[in-house]
XYZ file of C-alpha atoms in Angstrom:
458
model
C -0.080 -0.117 0.364
C 1.030 3.523 -0.914
C 0.420 4.637 2.566
C 2.706 2.215 4.185
C 6.969 3.108 4.411
C 8.975 1.022 2.391
C 9.693 -2.613 3.314
C 12.698 -3.824 4.936
C 14.164 -7.419 3.800
C 16.696 -9.137 5.298
C 19.502 -10.504 3.231
C 22.782 -12.232 3.578
C 25.630 -10.482 2.188
C 27.381 -13.764 2.063
C 24.655 -14.992 -0.382
C 24.954 -12.255 -2.834
C 28.117 -11.412 -5.162
C 26.852 -7.662 -5.763
C 26.378 -7.248 -1.869
C 29.718 -9.022 -1.277
C 31.117 -7.216 -2.907
C 30.075 -3.885 -2.292
C 30.591 -4.448 1.641
C 34.227 -4.742 0.490
C 34.761 -1.861 -0.750
C 32.966 -0.518 2.513
C 35.361 -1.928 4.556
C 38.147 -0.772 2.240
C 36.688 3.044 2.269
C 35.772 2.996 5.878
C 37.268 0.217 7.894
C 34.381 -1.404 9.301
C 31.322 -2.772 7.829
C 27.627 -1.470 6.976
C 24.900 -1.940 9.355
C 21.916 -1.733 6.462
C 21.601 -1.148 3.009
C 18.834 0.937 0.687
C 18.212 0.288 -2.800
C 16.248 1.999 -5.292
C 15.331 1.155 -8.880
C 15.377 3.137 -12.278
C 12.527 3.107 -14.806
C 11.769 3.197 -18.321
C 8.643 5.046 -19.237
C 6.604 3.245 -21.686
C 4.755 6.571 -22.966
C 3.818 9.971 -21.168
C 6.846 11.862 -21.701
C 7.049 15.570 -19.977
C 3.700 15.625 -19.628
C 4.525 14.720 -15.531
C 5.301 18.058 -14.424
C 1.900 19.139 -16.468
C -0.004 17.513 -14.035
C -0.931 14.501 -16.225
C -0.873 10.795 -15.343
C 2.524 8.711 -16.819
C 2.607 4.998 -17.683
C 6.104 3.635 -16.467
C 7.772 0.677 -14.967
C 10.332 -0.138 -12.450
C 13.757 -1.795 -13.844
C 15.729 -4.315 -12.353
C 18.528 -2.072 -12.633
C 18.649 -0.001 -9.345
C 21.324 2.404 -7.152
C 22.747 0.362 -4.019
C 23.761 1.979 -0.782
C 25.849 0.001 1.682
C 25.559 2.793 4.849
C 26.937 2.700 8.571
C 26.760 5.774 10.812
C 29.548 7.997 12.198
C 28.990 10.642 15.294
C 30.805 12.984 13.242
C 28.183 14.687 11.722
C 30.438 14.116 8.852
C 28.659 12.109 5.587
C 31.505 10.621 3.555
C 30.328 9.068 0.283
C 32.364 6.485 -1.774
C 31.334 5.117 -5.330
C 32.083 1.463 -6.720
C 32.533 3.355 -10.223
C 36.374 5.390 -9.974
C 34.734 7.714 -12.130
C 33.147 9.068 -9.634
C 35.857 10.494 -7.100
C 34.677 10.393 -3.321
C 33.155 13.335 -0.983
C 33.450 14.304 2.458
C 30.955 17.395 3.968
C 29.815 18.659 6.807
C 26.639 16.936 7.023
C 25.030 20.126 8.389
C 26.181 22.325 6.384
C 25.391 20.814 2.467
C 25.611 22.868 -0.090
C 24.747 21.832 -3.386
C 26.239 23.069 -6.871
C 23.491 23.811 -9.910
C 26.371 25.266 -12.045
C 28.078 21.538 -11.891
C 25.399 18.405 -11.409
C 28.146 15.858 -9.898
C 27.184 12.747 -8.731
C 27.375 13.181 -5.540
C 25.175 16.232 -5.532
C 22.126 14.049 -6.270
C 22.454 12.183 -3.032
C 23.388 15.458 -1.309
C 19.731 16.760 -2.805
C 17.917 13.323 -0.861
C 19.719 13.917 2.576
C 18.819 17.772 2.117
C 15.024 16.595 1.244
C 14.925 14.924 4.556
C 16.804 17.165 6.785
C 14.535 19.724 5.988
C 11.106 18.266 6.043
C 11.792 16.740 9.704
C 14.158 20.021 10.889
C 16.755 18.032 11.629
C 18.907 20.508 13.391
C 21.233 17.420 14.690
C 21.218 14.700 11.749
C 23.703 11.389 12.416
C 26.547 11.521 10.236
C 26.969 8.813 7.496
C 29.558 6.524 5.551
C 28.056 5.415 2.129
C 29.403 3.117 -0.332
C 27.006 3.583 -3.699
C 26.578 1.224 -6.677
C 24.633 1.684 -9.281
C 23.616 -0.629 -12.599
C 21.399 2.042 -14.008
C 23.621 3.946 -17.238
C 24.084 7.308 -16.203
C 22.397 10.058 -18.157
C 20.777 7.528 -20.110
C 16.907 8.702 -19.906
C 16.027 5.741 -17.134
C 16.098 7.496 -14.092
C 20.019 6.882 -12.860
C 19.594 10.741 -10.904
C 16.425 10.070 -9.596
C 17.304 6.803 -8.416
C 19.606 8.441 -6.206
C 18.254 11.043 -5.152
C 15.456 8.118 -3.967
C 18.645 5.757 -2.500
C 19.694 8.845 -0.513
C 16.407 9.861 0.940
C 15.739 6.145 2.046
C 18.870 5.957 3.842
C 18.769 9.550 5.586
C 15.129 8.759 6.260
C 16.953 5.540 8.197
C 19.629 6.490 9.536
C 17.911 9.129 11.613
C 14.628 6.703 12.868
C 12.204 8.569 11.405
C 9.021 7.414 9.015
C 7.160 8.185 5.898
C 5.081 6.617 3.797
C 6.427 5.870 -0.172
C 3.933 8.653 -1.424
C 5.604 10.801 0.773
C 8.728 10.197 0.551
C 8.104 10.112 -3.539
C 7.176 13.625 -3.351
C 9.711 14.631 -0.824
C 11.974 13.670 -3.548
C 10.501 14.642 -6.348
C 10.438 18.227 -4.807
C 14.005 18.350 -3.588
C 15.772 17.465 -6.518
C 15.239 21.145 -7.378
C 18.277 21.443 -5.705
C 20.228 20.484 -8.517
C 17.822 22.883 -11.169
C 15.523 20.064 -12.408
C 12.017 21.543 -12.615
C 10.733 18.074 -13.379
C 7.748 16.563 -12.611
C 7.100 13.413 -9.660
C 7.293 10.290 -12.403
C 10.747 8.539 -11.534
C 10.234 9.175 -7.553
C 7.094 7.947 -7.606
C 7.482 5.115 -9.414
C 10.810 4.242 -7.942
C 8.876 4.076 -4.486
C 5.596 2.388 -5.332
C 6.574 0.022 -7.974
C 5.726 -3.477 -7.606
C 6.831 -6.632 -9.162
C 5.283 -8.147 -12.355
C 3.478 -4.488 -13.283
C 3.947 -1.191 -14.842
C 2.147 1.586 -13.209
C -0.554 4.174 -13.848
C 0.986 7.504 -12.198
C -1.782 10.179 -11.236
C -0.505 12.866 -9.666
C -2.308 15.501 -6.797
C -1.967 13.181 -5.181
C -0.019 11.129 -6.319
C -1.215 7.353 -6.578
C -0.616 4.368 -8.090
C -3.025 2.307 -10.229
C -1.489 -1.710 -11.617
C -1.359 -1.711 -15.554
C -1.100 -5.329 -16.897
C 0.847 -5.736 -19.914
C -0.504 -7.634 -22.442
C 0.800 -11.295 -23.449
C 2.864 -11.954 -26.566
C 5.415 -9.172 -26.797
C 8.299 -7.939 -24.520
C 9.741 -4.535 -24.044
C 13.291 -3.646 -25.019
C 15.263 -0.450 -23.751
C 18.368 0.339 -26.156
C 20.540 3.347 -25.254
C 21.675 5.472 -28.805
C 24.945 6.027 -26.188
C 24.630 10.032 -26.435
C 24.602 11.126 -23.152
C 22.200 13.592 -21.794
C 22.082 15.136 -17.981
C 19.360 17.018 -17.816
C 20.697 18.852 -15.275
C 23.728 20.227 -17.296
C 21.955 22.107 -19.753
C 18.607 24.324 -20.081
C 17.062 22.017 -22.619
C 14.289 20.502 -19.739
C 13.889 23.729 -17.871
C 12.875 25.737 -21.378
C 10.388 23.298 -22.246
C 8.879 23.223 -18.342
C 9.148 27.177 -19.144
C 6.923 26.648 -22.699
C 4.243 24.576 -21.155
C 4.166 27.213 -18.320
C 4.081 29.937 -20.613
C 1.078 28.386 -22.723
C -0.824 27.595 -19.486
C -1.084 30.764 -18.714
C -1.626 32.229 -21.909
C -4.640 29.766 -22.207
C -5.955 30.724 -19.450
C -5.561 34.348 -19.889
C -7.851 34.051 -23.043
C -10.519 31.722 -21.387
C -11.225 34.067 -18.967
C -9.468 31.925 -16.056
C -7.468 32.722 -13.230
C -3.929 32.757 -15.118
C -1.512 34.002 -12.532
C -2.734 31.327 -10.337
C -2.638 28.632 -13.067
C 1.225 27.421 -13.727
C 0.587 23.541 -15.789
C -1.433 22.589 -19.013
C -3.079 20.360 -17.038
C -4.413 23.160 -14.818
C -6.467 24.720 -17.658
C -7.792 21.534 -18.729
C -9.489 20.866 -15.741
C -10.526 24.394 -14.849
C -11.726 24.911 -18.416
C -13.864 21.624 -18.019
C -13.887 20.551 -21.415
C -12.134 17.194 -23.048
C -8.836 16.662 -24.011
C -9.518 17.168 -27.880
C -11.538 20.585 -27.300
C -7.846 21.192 -25.420
C -6.461 20.901 -28.483
C -9.029 22.576 -30.599
C -8.203 25.404 -27.970
C -4.667 25.338 -28.899
C -5.011 25.570 -32.756
C -7.454 28.164 -32.249
C -5.923 30.832 -29.475
C -1.740 29.690 -29.831
C -0.107 30.626 -33.036
C 2.823 27.782 -34.593
C 5.587 30.896 -34.690
C 7.508 31.148 -31.575
C 6.404 33.911 -29.205
C 9.208 36.095 -28.662
C 9.678 37.643 -24.775
C 7.767 41.472 -25.657
C 4.524 39.337 -27.026
C 4.565 37.341 -24.206
C 4.346 40.192 -21.790
C 1.891 41.917 -24.010
C -0.529 38.948 -24.296
C -0.302 38.410 -20.209
C -0.637 42.457 -19.179
C 2.934 42.602 -18.077
C 6.815 43.817 -17.736
C 10.085 42.173 -18.974
C 10.726 42.044 -15.030
C 7.691 40.337 -14.081
C 7.654 37.551 -16.924
C 11.706 36.770 -15.305
C 11.490 37.394 -12.008
C 7.957 35.549 -11.585
C 7.417 33.217 -14.489
C 10.604 31.991 -15.713
C 13.262 30.202 -14.065
C 16.724 31.419 -13.099
C 18.127 29.441 -15.961
C 15.912 30.237 -18.482
C 15.471 34.096 -18.373
C 18.155 34.995 -21.409
C 16.007 32.175 -23.689
C 14.493 35.595 -26.186
C 12.130 32.653 -28.213
C 9.664 30.159 -26.789
C 6.941 27.516 -28.783
C 4.360 27.656 -27.192
C 1.651 25.725 -29.433
C 4.047 22.809 -30.515
C 4.526 22.476 -26.333
C 0.808 22.421 -25.851
C -0.288 20.491 -28.506
C 2.376 17.594 -27.626
C 1.134 17.634 -23.534
C -2.508 17.319 -24.661
C -2.088 14.613 -27.002
C 0.041 12.869 -25.481
C -1.543 12.718 -21.963
C -4.993 11.080 -24.215
C -2.462 8.767 -25.241
C -1.497 7.412 -22.165
C -4.650 6.957 -20.854
C -5.687 5.218 -24.160
C -3.037 2.969 -23.743
C -3.993 1.987 -19.976
C -7.936 1.383 -21.864
C -6.123 -1.029 -24.060
C -4.280 -2.813 -21.643
C -7.848 -3.176 -19.168
C -9.723 -4.207 -22.247
C -6.920 -6.408 -24.252
C -8.665 -6.152 -27.349
C -7.677 -8.936 -30.009
C -4.971 -6.575 -31.874
C -4.024 -4.921 -28.178
C -0.128 -5.338 -28.753
C -0.458 -3.714 -32.488
C -2.988 -0.983 -30.914
C -0.336 0.332 -27.956
C 2.747 -0.245 -30.959
C 0.867 2.570 -32.991
C 0.560 4.804 -29.873
C 3.858 4.335 -28.854
C 5.328 5.181 -32.282
C 2.800 8.617 -32.458
C 4.404 9.332 -29.260
C 7.549 9.549 -30.490
C 6.714 11.475 -33.571
C 5.393 14.091 -31.352
C 8.204 13.912 -28.829
C 10.517 14.336 -31.904
C 8.576 17.267 -33.821
C 6.086 18.901 -31.581
C 8.172 18.552 -28.123
C 11.995 18.228 -30.285
C 13.535 15.902 -27.303
C 14.770 13.903 -30.092
C 18.714 13.693 -31.659
C 19.742 12.034 -34.434
C 20.830 9.170 -33.242
C 17.131 8.441 -31.196
C 15.394 8.702 -34.398
C 18.138 6.546 -36.056
C 17.246 3.844 -33.389
C 14.037 4.375 -33.379
C 14.107 3.291 -37.026
C 16.015 0.658 -36.697
C 13.785 -1.198 -33.994
C 10.723 -0.808 -36.352
C 12.718 -2.333 -39.240
C 14.188 -5.028 -36.831
C 10.612 -6.321 -35.663
C 9.174 -3.844 -33.148
C 5.592 -2.918 -33.982
C 6.375 0.001 -31.821
C 9.290 2.580 -30.821
C 10.013 5.650 -29.210
C 12.508 7.379 -27.197
C 11.914 7.193 -23.369
C 12.975 9.398 -20.691
C 13.860 13.449 -20.967
C 15.170 12.796 -24.061
C 17.977 14.600 -26.374
C 20.139 11.428 -25.986
C 19.389 8.140 -23.725
C 17.016 5.306 -24.738
C 14.879 4.391 -26.649
C 11.916 1.738 -25.411
C 10.511 -1.113 -28.027
C 7.564 -3.213 -28.024
C 8.597 -6.807 -29.869
C 6.688 -9.544 -30.193
C 7.718 -12.341 -28.277
C 8.421 -14.699 -31.660
C 10.448 -11.975 -33.247
C 12.347 -11.017 -30.272
C 15.686 -12.973 -31.805
C 15.972 -11.444 -34.743
C 15.251 -8.503 -33.363
C 18.070 -8.068 -31.299
C 20.849 -9.681 -33.802
C 19.550 -6.672 -36.083
C 19.925 -4.269 -33.853
C 23.043 -5.334 -32.658
C 24.490 -5.714 -36.186
C 22.501 -1.921 -37.411
C 23.134 -0.181 -35.035
C 26.199 -0.927 -32.301
C 28.509 -2.732 -34.520
C 28.427 0.100 -37.569
C 30.785 2.126 -34.391
C 33.322 0.892 -32.244
C 32.181 3.305 -29.006
C 28.922 1.813 -29.202
C 29.843 -1.834 -29.640
C 32.259 -1.262 -26.576
C 28.731 -0.368 -24.675
C 26.812 -3.019 -26.330
C 26.104 -5.345 -23.054
C 24.819 -2.356 -20.970
C 22.818 -0.906 -23.763
C 20.515 -3.093 -25.278
C 18.292 -5.555 -23.175
C 14.621 -6.749 -22.770
C 13.108 -5.820 -19.028
C 10.085 -7.759 -17.274
C 7.142 -5.297 -15.980
C 7.906 -3.921 -12.250
C 11.650 -4.199 -11.231
C 10.181 -4.202 -7.420
C 10.406 -0.735 -5.511
C 12.938 1.421 -3.382
C 13.594 -1.229 -0.530
C 15.686 -1.072 2.892
C 17.622 -4.323 3.340
C 19.024 -5.241 7.109
C 22.125 -7.537 7.294
């Protein structure tokens, strides 16, 4: 149940090779054994891209790849972080004086986001010091939520270290909001699925309040993740936050034109709700009230009757104030059409018609086209990989995650899986030496539901 805290499971590190290796790393770094472990999974979003922060439901599932952390407590009010990956250097800081640099999204800052979020929620004046060794199997900057899994794992570690209790939903909401410490103006999908996932099922995640509904995927096909091997860290660029602001501005202009309280409304979903119409009618409203030509800052100010200073300080985020033009029509059109595709995807899964696999595949294809053309969050490598996946037998293929790099997710009939994997290897990975070197961790079948965030006691 979402109202319960994350579960605690008893484990024997000696019976799990990964835990055993992590324990050995921990002892070599800190000179003592860990007292508990925490795990938070990554996720793949099947459909519903860039709409969670607009207030709309999404449809992800947790994957087996995760962030795993070994932990012990110390009495020095110091946090010591180590990583099993030598690319990520050790980090030490006072635990009561946390600084997160938004201009440098280093690995340990994501851990500090989760730590700080729990500290502030409970107003912990003297939080306990912790030693942590982190091991991750989620490819970095791949659109599979490695950064959010790190935040969730850190939140869970801090909660347990300080003997506090929160429900899964509360943890998800705190971890979603505290990721903004590093400058990401995201929604709550990644954190919600990390805490609310269950084995064997995808989830429809809805917001305000957060709630999760099982979605049983049809038999006859599997989902395959393929990494295009272009890394994109959404906190390292302004691409992501520009899209968030474009959606916010579209919501402002639409609500003002409809005579709604535009100063209060921030999300396209809020405008839809206040207008009391269907998603199809909202799409018609976009066609009627917004123009495809990009809006300048001056035109937005004119439409809203505000000054440039009011736009920059009252609406735009700090790292989007220098943006001169905004594509409001395109972003709103994607959001409302994608929100409709999510609901249709769930309905097909619930009703399981004879052509369910083909129908779901078509929705995934429509989603990618919209992400590519309307939201402009794809890249040439992702588009090439999607085309190869479709030519290799997938009934549907699309980018997953923020985009601008990272992974595709493809729906592949069971009887075509072997050919699909072979052809994608030959056509995409083996044509490039760098991709070929990364292929074993870049192309894999994923099972429904990798299990939720959990505490492991030794």
